[in-house]
Tab-separated table of C-alpha atoms in Angstrom:
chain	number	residue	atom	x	y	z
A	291	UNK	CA	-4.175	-25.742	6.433
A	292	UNK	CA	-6.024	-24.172	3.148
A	293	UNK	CA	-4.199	-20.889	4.186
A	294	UNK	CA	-0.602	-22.502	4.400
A	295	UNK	CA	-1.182	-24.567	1.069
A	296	UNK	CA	-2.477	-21.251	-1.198
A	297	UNK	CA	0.048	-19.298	0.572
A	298	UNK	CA	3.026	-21.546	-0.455
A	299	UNK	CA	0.795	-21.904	-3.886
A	300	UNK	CA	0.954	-18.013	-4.221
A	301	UNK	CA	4.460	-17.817	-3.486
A	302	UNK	CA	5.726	-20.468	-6.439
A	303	UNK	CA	3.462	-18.774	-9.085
A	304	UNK	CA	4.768	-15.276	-8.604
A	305	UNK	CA	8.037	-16.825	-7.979
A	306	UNK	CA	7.647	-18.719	-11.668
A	307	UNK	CA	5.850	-15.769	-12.892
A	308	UNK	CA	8.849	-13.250	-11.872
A	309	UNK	CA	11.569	-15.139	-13.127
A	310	UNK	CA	9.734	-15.860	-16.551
A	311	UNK	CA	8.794	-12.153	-17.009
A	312	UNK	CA	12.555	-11.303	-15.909
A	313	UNK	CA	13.960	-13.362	-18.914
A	314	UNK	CA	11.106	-12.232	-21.204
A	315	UNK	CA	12.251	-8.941	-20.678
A	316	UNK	CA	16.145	-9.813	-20.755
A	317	UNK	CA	15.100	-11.879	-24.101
A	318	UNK	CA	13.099	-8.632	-25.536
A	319	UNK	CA	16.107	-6.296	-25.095
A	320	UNK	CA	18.486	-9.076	-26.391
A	321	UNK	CA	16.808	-9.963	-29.884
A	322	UNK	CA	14.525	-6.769	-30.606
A	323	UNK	CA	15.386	-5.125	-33.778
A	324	UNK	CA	17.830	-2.537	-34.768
A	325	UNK	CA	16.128	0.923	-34.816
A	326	UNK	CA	15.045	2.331	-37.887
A	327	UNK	CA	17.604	5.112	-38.203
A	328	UNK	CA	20.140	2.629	-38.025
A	329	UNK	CA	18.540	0.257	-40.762
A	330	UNK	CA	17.514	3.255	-43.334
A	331	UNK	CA	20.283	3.897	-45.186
A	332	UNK	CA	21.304	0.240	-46.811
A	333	UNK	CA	17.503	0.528	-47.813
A	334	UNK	CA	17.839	4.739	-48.909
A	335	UNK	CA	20.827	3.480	-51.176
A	336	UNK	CA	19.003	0.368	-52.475
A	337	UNK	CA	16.121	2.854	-53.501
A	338	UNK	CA	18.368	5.553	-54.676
A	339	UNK	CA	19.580	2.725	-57.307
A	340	UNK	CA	15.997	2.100	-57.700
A	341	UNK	CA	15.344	5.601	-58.695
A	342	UNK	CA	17.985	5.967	-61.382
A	343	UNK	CA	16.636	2.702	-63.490
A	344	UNK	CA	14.003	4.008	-63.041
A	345	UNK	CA	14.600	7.575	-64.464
A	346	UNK	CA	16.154	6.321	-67.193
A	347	UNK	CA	13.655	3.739	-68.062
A	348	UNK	CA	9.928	4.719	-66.630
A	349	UNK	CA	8.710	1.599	-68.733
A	350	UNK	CA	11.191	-0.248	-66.108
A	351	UNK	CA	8.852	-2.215	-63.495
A	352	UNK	CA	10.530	-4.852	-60.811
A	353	UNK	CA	7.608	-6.805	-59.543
A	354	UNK	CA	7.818	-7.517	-55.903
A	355	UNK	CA	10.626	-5.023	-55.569
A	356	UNK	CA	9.261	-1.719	-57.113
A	357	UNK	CA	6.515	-0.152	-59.698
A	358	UNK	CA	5.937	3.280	-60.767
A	359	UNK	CA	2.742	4.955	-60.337
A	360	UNK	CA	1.449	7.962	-60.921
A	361	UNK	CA	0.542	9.235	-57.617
A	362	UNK	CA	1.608	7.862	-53.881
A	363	UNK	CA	-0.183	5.275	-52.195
A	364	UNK	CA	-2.973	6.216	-49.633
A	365	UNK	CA	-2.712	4.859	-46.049
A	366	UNK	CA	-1.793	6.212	-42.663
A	367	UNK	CA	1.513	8.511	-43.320
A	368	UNK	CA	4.617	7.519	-41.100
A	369	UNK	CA	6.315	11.037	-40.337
A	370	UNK	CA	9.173	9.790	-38.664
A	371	UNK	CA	10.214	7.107	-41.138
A	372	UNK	CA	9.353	9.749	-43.617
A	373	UNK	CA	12.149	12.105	-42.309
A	374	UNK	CA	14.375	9.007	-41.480
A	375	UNK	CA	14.316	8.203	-45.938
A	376	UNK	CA	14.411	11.849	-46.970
A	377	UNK	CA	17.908	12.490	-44.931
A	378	UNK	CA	18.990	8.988	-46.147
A	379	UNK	CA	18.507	9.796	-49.290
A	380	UNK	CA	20.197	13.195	-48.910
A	381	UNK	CA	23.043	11.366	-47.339
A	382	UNK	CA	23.664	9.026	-50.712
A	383	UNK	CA	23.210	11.638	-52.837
A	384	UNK	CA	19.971	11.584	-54.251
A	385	UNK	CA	17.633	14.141	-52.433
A	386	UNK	CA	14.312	13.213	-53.140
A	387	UNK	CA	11.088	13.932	-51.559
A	388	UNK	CA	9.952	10.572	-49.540
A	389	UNK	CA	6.413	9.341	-47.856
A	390	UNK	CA	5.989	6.345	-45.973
A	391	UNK	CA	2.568	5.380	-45.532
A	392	UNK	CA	1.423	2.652	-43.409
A	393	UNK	CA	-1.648	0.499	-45.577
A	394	UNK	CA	-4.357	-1.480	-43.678
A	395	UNK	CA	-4.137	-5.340	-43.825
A	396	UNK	CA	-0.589	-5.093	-44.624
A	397	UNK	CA	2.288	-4.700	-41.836
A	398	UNK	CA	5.121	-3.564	-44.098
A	399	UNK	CA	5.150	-0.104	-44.719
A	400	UNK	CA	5.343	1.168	-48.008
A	401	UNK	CA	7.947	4.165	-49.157
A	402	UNK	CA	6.714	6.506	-52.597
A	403	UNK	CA	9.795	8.470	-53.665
A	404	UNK	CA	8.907	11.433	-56.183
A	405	UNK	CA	10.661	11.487	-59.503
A	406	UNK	CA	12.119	14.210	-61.654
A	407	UNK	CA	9.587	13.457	-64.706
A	408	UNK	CA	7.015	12.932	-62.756
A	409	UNK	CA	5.232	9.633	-61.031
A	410	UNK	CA	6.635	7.879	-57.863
A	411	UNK	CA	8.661	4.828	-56.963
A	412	UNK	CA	6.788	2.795	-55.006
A	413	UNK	CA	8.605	-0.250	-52.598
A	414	UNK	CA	7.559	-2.243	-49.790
A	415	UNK	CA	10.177	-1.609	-46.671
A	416	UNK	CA	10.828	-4.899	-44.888
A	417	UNK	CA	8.956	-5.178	-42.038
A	418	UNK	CA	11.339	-5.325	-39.071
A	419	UNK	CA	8.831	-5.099	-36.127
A	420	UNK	CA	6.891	-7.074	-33.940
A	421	UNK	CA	4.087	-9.456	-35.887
A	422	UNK	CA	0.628	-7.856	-35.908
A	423	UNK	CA	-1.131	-8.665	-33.064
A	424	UNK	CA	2.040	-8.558	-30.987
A	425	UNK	CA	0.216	-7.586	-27.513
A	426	UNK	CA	-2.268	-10.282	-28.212
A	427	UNK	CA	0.316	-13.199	-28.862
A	428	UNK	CA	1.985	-11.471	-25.486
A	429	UNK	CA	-1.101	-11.834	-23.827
A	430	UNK	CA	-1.721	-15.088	-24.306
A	431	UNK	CA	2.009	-15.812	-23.404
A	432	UNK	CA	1.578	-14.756	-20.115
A	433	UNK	CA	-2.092	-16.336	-19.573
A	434	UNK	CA	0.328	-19.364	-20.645
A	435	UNK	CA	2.700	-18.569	-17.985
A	436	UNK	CA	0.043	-18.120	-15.600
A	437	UNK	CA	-1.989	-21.105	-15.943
A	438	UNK	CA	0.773	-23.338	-15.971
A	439	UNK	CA	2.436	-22.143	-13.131
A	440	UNK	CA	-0.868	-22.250	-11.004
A	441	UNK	CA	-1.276	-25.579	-12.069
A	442	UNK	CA	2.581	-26.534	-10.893
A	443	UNK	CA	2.501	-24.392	-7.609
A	444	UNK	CA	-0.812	-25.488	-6.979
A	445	UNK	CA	0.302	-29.425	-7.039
A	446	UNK	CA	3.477	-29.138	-5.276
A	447	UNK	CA	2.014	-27.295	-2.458
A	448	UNK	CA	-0.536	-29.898	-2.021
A	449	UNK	CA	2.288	-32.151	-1.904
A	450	UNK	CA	4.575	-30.320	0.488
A	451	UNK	CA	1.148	-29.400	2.920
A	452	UNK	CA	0.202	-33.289	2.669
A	453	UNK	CA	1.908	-34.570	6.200
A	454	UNK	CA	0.582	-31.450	7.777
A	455	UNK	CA	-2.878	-32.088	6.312
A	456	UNK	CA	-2.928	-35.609	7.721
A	457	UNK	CA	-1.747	-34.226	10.972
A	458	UNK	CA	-4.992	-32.140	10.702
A	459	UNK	CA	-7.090	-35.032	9.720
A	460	UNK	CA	-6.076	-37.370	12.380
A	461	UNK	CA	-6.221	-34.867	15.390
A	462	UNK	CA	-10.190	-33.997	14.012
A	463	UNK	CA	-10.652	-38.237	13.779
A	464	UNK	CA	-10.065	-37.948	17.327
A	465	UNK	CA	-13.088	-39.556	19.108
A	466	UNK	CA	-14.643	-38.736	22.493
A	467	UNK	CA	-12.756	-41.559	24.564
A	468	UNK	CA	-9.511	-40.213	22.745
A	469	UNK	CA	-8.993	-43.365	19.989
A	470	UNK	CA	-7.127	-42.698	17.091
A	471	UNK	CA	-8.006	-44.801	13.707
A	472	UNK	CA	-4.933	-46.463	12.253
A	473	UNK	CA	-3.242	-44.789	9.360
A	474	UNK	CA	-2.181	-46.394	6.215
A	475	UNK	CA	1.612	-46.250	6.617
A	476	UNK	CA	2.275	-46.002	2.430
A	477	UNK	CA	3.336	-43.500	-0.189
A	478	UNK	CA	6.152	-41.372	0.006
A	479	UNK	CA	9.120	-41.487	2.478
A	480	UNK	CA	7.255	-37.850	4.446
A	481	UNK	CA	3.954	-39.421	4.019
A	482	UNK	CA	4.855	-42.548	5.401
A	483	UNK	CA	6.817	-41.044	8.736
A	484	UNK	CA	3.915	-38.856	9.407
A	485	UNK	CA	1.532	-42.322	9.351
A	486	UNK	CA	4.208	-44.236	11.577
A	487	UNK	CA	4.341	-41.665	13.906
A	488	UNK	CA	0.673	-40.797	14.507
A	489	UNK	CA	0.042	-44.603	14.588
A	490	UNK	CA	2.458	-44.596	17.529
A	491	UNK	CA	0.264	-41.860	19.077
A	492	UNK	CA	-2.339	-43.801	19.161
A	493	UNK	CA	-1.438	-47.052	20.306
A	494	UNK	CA	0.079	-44.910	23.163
A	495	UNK	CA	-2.710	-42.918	23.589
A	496	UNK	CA	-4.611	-45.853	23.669
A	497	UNK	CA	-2.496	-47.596	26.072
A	498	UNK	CA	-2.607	-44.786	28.395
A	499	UNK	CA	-6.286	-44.577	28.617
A	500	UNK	CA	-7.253	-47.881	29.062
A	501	UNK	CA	-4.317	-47.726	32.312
A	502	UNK	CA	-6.462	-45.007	33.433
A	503	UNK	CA	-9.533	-46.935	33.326
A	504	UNK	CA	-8.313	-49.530	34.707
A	505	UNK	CA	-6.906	-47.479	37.723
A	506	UNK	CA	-9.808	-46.486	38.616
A	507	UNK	CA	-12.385	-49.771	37.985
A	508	UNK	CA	-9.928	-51.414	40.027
A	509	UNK	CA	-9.851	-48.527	42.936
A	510	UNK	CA	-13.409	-48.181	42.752
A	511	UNK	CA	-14.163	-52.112	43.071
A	512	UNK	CA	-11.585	-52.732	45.694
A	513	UNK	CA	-12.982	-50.348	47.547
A	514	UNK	CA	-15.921	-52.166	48.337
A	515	UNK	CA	-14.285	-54.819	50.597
A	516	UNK	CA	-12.612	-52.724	53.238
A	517	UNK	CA	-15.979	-50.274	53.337
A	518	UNK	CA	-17.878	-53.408	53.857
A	519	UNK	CA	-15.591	-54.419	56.789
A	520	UNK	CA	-15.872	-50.682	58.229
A	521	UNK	CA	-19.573	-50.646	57.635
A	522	UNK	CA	-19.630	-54.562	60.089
A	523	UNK	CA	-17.124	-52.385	62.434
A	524	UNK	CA	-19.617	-49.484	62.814
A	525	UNK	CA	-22.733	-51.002	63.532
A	526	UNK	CA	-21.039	-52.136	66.884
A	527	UNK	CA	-20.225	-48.634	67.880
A	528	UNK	CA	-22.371	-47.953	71.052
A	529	UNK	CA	-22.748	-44.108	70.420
A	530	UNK	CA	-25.632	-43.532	68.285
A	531	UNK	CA	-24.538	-40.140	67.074
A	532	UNK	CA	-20.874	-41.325	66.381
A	533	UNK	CA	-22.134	-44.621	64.370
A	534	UNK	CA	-24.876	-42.396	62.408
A	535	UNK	CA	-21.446	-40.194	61.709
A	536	UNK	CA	-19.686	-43.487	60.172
A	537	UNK	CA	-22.350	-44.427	58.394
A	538	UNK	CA	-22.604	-41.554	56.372
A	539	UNK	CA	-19.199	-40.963	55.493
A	540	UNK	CA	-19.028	-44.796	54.094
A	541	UNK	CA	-22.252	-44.223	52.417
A	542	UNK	CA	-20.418	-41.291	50.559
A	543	UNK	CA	-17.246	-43.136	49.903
A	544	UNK	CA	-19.554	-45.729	48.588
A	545	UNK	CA	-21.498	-42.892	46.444
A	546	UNK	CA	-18.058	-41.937	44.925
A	547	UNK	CA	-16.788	-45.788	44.051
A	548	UNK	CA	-20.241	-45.996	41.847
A	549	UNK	CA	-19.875	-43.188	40.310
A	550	UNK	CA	-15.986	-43.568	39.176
A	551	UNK	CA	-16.592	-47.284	38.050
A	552	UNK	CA	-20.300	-45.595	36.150
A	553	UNK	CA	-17.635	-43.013	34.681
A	554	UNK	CA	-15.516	-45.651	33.484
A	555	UNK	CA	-18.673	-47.706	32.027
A	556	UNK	CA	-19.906	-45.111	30.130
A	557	UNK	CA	-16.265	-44.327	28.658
A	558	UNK	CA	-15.973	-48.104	27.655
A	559	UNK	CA	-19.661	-48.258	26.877
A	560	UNK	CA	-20.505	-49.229	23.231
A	561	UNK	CA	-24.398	-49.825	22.671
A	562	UNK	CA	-26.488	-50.211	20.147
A	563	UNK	CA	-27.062	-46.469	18.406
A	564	UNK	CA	-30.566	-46.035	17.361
A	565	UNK	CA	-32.594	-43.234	15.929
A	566	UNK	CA	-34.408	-41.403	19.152
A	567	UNK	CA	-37.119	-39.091	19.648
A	568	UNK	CA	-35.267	-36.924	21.894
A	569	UNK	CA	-39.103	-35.565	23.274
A	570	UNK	CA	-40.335	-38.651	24.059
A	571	UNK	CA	-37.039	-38.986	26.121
A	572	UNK	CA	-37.069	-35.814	28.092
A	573	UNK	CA	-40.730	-36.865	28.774
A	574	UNK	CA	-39.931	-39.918	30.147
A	575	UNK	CA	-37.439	-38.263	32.331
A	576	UNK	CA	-39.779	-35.803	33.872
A	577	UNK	CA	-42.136	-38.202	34.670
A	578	UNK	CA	-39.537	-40.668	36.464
A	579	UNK	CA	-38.430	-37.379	38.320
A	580	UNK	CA	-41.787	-36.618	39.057
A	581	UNK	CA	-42.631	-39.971	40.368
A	582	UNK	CA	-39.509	-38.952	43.075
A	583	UNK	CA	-41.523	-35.959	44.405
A	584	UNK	CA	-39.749	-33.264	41.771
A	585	UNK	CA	-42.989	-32.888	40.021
A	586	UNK	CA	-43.630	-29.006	41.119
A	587	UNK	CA	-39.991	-27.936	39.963
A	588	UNK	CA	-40.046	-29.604	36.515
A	589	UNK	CA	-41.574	-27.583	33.736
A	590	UNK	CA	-41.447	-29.038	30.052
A	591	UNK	CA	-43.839	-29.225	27.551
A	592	UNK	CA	-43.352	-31.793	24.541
A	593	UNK	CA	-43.125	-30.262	20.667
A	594	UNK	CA	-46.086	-31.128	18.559
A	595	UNK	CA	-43.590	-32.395	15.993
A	596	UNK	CA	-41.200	-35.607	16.740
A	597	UNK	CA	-37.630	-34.645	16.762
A	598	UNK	CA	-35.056	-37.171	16.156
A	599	UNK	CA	-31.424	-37.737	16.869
A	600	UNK	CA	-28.901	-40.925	16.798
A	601	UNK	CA	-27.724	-42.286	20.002
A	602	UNK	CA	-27.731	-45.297	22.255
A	603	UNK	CA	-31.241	-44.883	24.442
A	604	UNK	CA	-30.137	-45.761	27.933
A	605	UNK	CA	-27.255	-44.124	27.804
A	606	UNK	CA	-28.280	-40.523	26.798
A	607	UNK	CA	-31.391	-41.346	29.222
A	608	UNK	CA	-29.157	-41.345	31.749
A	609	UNK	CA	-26.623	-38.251	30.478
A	610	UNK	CA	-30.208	-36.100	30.383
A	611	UNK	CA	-31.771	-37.049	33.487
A	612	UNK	CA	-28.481	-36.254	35.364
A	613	UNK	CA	-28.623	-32.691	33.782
A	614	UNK	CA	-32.304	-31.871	34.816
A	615	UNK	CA	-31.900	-33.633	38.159
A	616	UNK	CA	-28.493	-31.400	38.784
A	617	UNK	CA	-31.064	-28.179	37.672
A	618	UNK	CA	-33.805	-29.782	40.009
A	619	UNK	CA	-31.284	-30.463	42.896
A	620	UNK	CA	-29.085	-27.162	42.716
A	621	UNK	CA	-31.439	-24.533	41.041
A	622	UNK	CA	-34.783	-25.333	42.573
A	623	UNK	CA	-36.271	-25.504	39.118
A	624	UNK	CA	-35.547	-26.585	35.900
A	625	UNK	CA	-37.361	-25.106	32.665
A	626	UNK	CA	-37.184	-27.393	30.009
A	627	UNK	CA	-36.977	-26.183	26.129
A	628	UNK	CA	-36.583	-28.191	22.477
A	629	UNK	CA	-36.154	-26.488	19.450
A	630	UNK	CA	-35.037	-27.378	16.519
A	631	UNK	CA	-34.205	-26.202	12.900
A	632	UNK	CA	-32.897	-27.528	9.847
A	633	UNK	CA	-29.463	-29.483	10.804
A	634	UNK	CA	-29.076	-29.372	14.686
A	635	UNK	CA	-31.416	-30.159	17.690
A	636	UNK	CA	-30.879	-28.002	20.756
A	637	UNK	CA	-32.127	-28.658	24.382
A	638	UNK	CA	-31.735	-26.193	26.781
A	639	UNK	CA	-32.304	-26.593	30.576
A	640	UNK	CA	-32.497	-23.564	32.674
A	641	UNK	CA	-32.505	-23.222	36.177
A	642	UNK	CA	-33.394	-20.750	39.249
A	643	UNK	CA	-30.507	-21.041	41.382
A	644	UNK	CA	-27.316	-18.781	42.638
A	645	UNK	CA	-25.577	-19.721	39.779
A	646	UNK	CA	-21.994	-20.508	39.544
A	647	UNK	CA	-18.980	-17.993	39.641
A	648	UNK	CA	-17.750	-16.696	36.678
A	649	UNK	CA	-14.211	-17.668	37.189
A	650	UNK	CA	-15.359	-21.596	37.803
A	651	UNK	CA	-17.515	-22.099	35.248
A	652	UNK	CA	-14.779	-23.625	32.983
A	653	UNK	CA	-14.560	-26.269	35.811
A	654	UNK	CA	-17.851	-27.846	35.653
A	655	UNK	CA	-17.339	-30.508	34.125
A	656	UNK	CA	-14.174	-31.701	36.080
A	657	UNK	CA	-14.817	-35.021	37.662
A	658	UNK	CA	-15.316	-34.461	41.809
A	659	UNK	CA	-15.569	-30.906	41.218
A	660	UNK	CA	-18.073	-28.767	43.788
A	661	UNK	CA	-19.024	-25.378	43.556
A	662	UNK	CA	-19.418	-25.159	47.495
A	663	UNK	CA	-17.599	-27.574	49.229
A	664	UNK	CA	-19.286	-26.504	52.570
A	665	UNK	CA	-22.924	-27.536	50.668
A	666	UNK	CA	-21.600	-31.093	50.162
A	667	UNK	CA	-23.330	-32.613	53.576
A	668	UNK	CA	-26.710	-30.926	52.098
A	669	UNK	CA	-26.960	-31.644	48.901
A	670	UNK	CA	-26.205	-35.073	47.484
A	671	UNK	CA	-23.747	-36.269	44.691
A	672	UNK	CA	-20.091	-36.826	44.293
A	673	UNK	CA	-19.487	-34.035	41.829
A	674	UNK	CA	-19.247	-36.815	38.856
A	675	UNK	CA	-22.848	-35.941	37.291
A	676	UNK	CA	-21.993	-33.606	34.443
A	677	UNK	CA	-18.355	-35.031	33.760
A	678	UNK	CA	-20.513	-38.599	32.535
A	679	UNK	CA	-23.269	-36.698	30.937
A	680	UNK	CA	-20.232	-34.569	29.323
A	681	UNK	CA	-18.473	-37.840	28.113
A	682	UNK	CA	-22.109	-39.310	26.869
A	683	UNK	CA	-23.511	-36.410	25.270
A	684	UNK	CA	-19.829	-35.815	23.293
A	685	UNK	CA	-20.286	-40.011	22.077
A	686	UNK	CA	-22.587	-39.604	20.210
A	687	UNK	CA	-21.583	-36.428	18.007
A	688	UNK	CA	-23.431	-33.528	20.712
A	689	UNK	CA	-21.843	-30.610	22.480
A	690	UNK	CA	-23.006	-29.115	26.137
A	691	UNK	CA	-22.297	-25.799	27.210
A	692	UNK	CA	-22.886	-24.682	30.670
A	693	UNK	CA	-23.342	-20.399	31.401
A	694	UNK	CA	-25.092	-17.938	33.796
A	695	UNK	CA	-28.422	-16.801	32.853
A	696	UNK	CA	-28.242	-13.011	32.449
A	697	UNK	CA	-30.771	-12.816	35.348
A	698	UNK	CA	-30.427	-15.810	37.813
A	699	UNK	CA	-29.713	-19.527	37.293
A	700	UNK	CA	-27.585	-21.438	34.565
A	701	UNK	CA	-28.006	-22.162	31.372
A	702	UNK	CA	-27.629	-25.796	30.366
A	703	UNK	CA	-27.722	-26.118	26.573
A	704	UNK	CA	-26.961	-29.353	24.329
A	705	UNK	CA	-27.209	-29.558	21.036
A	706	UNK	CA	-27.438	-32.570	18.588
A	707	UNK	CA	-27.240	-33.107	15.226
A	708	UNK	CA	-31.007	-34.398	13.659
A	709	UNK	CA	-31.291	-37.469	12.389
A	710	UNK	CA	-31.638	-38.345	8.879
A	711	UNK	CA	-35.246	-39.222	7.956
């Protein structure tokens, strides 16, 4: 979004900037001055009058117009308005020699025409130029130009980008379980469709999940009732092997109603969020797993210092213990590690099984989703282990990323943000 707005920013201040320099430029051309060849001979026959008084009176002086001296001014010399007078004055009829000299502190220039006696008329030459200074006073014209144009562009492109930042906004506002917060439908007419429509979202969005949830509650709980009339059913059949068969595949289709009402629960979930010590936790989990004869596959040892993060305790209990059980169940081993630095918390949980093809890996965390469908007699679990620790972890503000270890194994790795003291 910051590119769009200084992009359209950039555009309207050289856009200002061009058309401003254009019509400086057209203006410049317009009003500048005529040249100085043009403009020397009114002044050469002005002078030439100047130089007859003066001739026949030397005592003669015309304060602010003329004075005799004896000898020319110093200064810079101006050749060519020098050569511009002289053939001036030739042209009138009073060839005379001529210097223009150029004095500091002053920006007229100053002609000294020689006399036939002896001594020179001195006169100031109207100053038809540019002020002293000119590329200064241009300068800060365009600095002018600049500034204020940045300041416009800069103002309506935040103004023409605001819907589109609000779009931004409200899609990173987003929360795990896919709520929207309600937008303030005011301001301007754009500002105020963007609002209405995003609201709309959201109490679709909204709508749509909760249907989902429901769905599946109510699938999961009605469930139970024809199961438990199956499971009444089975016990009467004679064959041991065939009822043993039954039982099993009820006990799974019991399995998979928990865990897609749990799934729901924990999306619905709100408890309490407290401040955790995330080691504590993990030890608590390998000593429940322990207690379940996983003791000699478990390896963790618990940071000196206490590392804390915010999040509701049971429910993150449960989101970590399914991620070292699934490294305990599927990867024979799970090697715990907590580190920590000075923003984020990161536990990683690697394993010392086959591992998990590179082209599923971005379907780990899909609910039912096996690896090996064939291993799903040997190995229990309904596939919905990491989609709930997934939807946890996310809740409260974490991220989980699953990858192969470059040797053997996965890679479980979850990060949270620390807790403020």
């Amino acid at each position: 979004m910051n590119s769009l707005r200084n992009r359209i920013a950039a555009l309207l201040i050289a856009s200002i900037i061009a058309v401003i320099a254009l019509a400086t430029v057209v203006a410049d051309r317009t009003l500048r001055p005529p040249p100085p060849d043009a403009t020397i001979e009114p002044l050469a026959r002005s002078l030439a009058f100047a130089v007859t008084m003066a001739e026949r009176d030397p005592t003669l002086q015309q304060p602010g117009y003329f004075r005799i001296e004896q000898r020319p001014p110093t200064g810079d010399p101006d050749g060519m308005l020098s050569e511009f007078l002289e053939k001036a004055l030739t042209r009138v009829g009073e060839p005379r020699a001529a210097i223009v000299v150029r004095m500091p502190g002053n920006p007229a220039p100053v002609a000294a025409i020689a006399l036939e006696k002896g001594g020179w008329l001195v006169a100031e030459i109207p100053h038809m130029g540019p002020p002293p200074g000119g590329w200064k006073v241009f300068g800060m014209w365009i600095g002018l130009i600049i500034l204020g144009s940045a300041a416009v562009s800069i103002f309506a492109a935040s103004k023409i980008t605001r819907p589109l930042d609000m779009l931004e906004n409200a899609a990173a506002s987003i929360g795990p379980d896919g709520s929207l917060p309600r937008l303030p439908e005011t301001g301007p007419g754009e500002i105020r469709a963007t609002a209405r429509a995003l609201n709309e979202l959201a109490a679709r969005l909204k709508a749509a999940m909760e249907s989902r949830m429901r769905l599946v509650a109510a699938a999961g709980h009605d469930l139970r009732t024809p199961m438990t009339r199956m499971r009444l059913r089975a016990e009467f059949i004679e064959n041991d092997e065939e009822r043993a068969k039954w039982l099993a595949d009820l006990e799974e289709l019991d399995a998979i109603a928990d865990s897609a009402i749990m799934l729901v629960r924990e999306e619905v979930n709100q408890d309490t969020v407290k401040t955790i010590d995330i080691g504590a936790l993990l030890r608590e989990i390998v000593r429940d797993l322990s207690d379940l004869g996983h003791a000699g596959a478990l390896d963790f040892m618990e940071p000196e210092a206490t590392m804390t993060i915010r999040a509701a305790p049971l429910a993150l209990k449960r989101a970590m213990r399914n991620l070292v059980l699934n490294a305990v169940t599927h990867g024979k081993k799970a090697h715990i590690d907590l580190t920590e630095d000075e923003s984020e918390i990161v536990v990683t949980i690697r394993d010392e099984g086959p591992g998990i093809p590179q082209e599923l890996i971005g379907r780990v965390f899909e609910p039912f989703f096996r690896v090996d469908l064939a291993r799903r007699k040997s190995i229990p679990g309904v596939g919905l282990g990491l989609a709930i620790a997934k939807e946890i972890i996310e809740r409260f503000g974490g991220t989980i990323t699953i990858a192969n270890h470059r040797k053997q194994g996965l890679i479980q790795t979850v990060i949270f943000a620390r807790a403020a003291p």
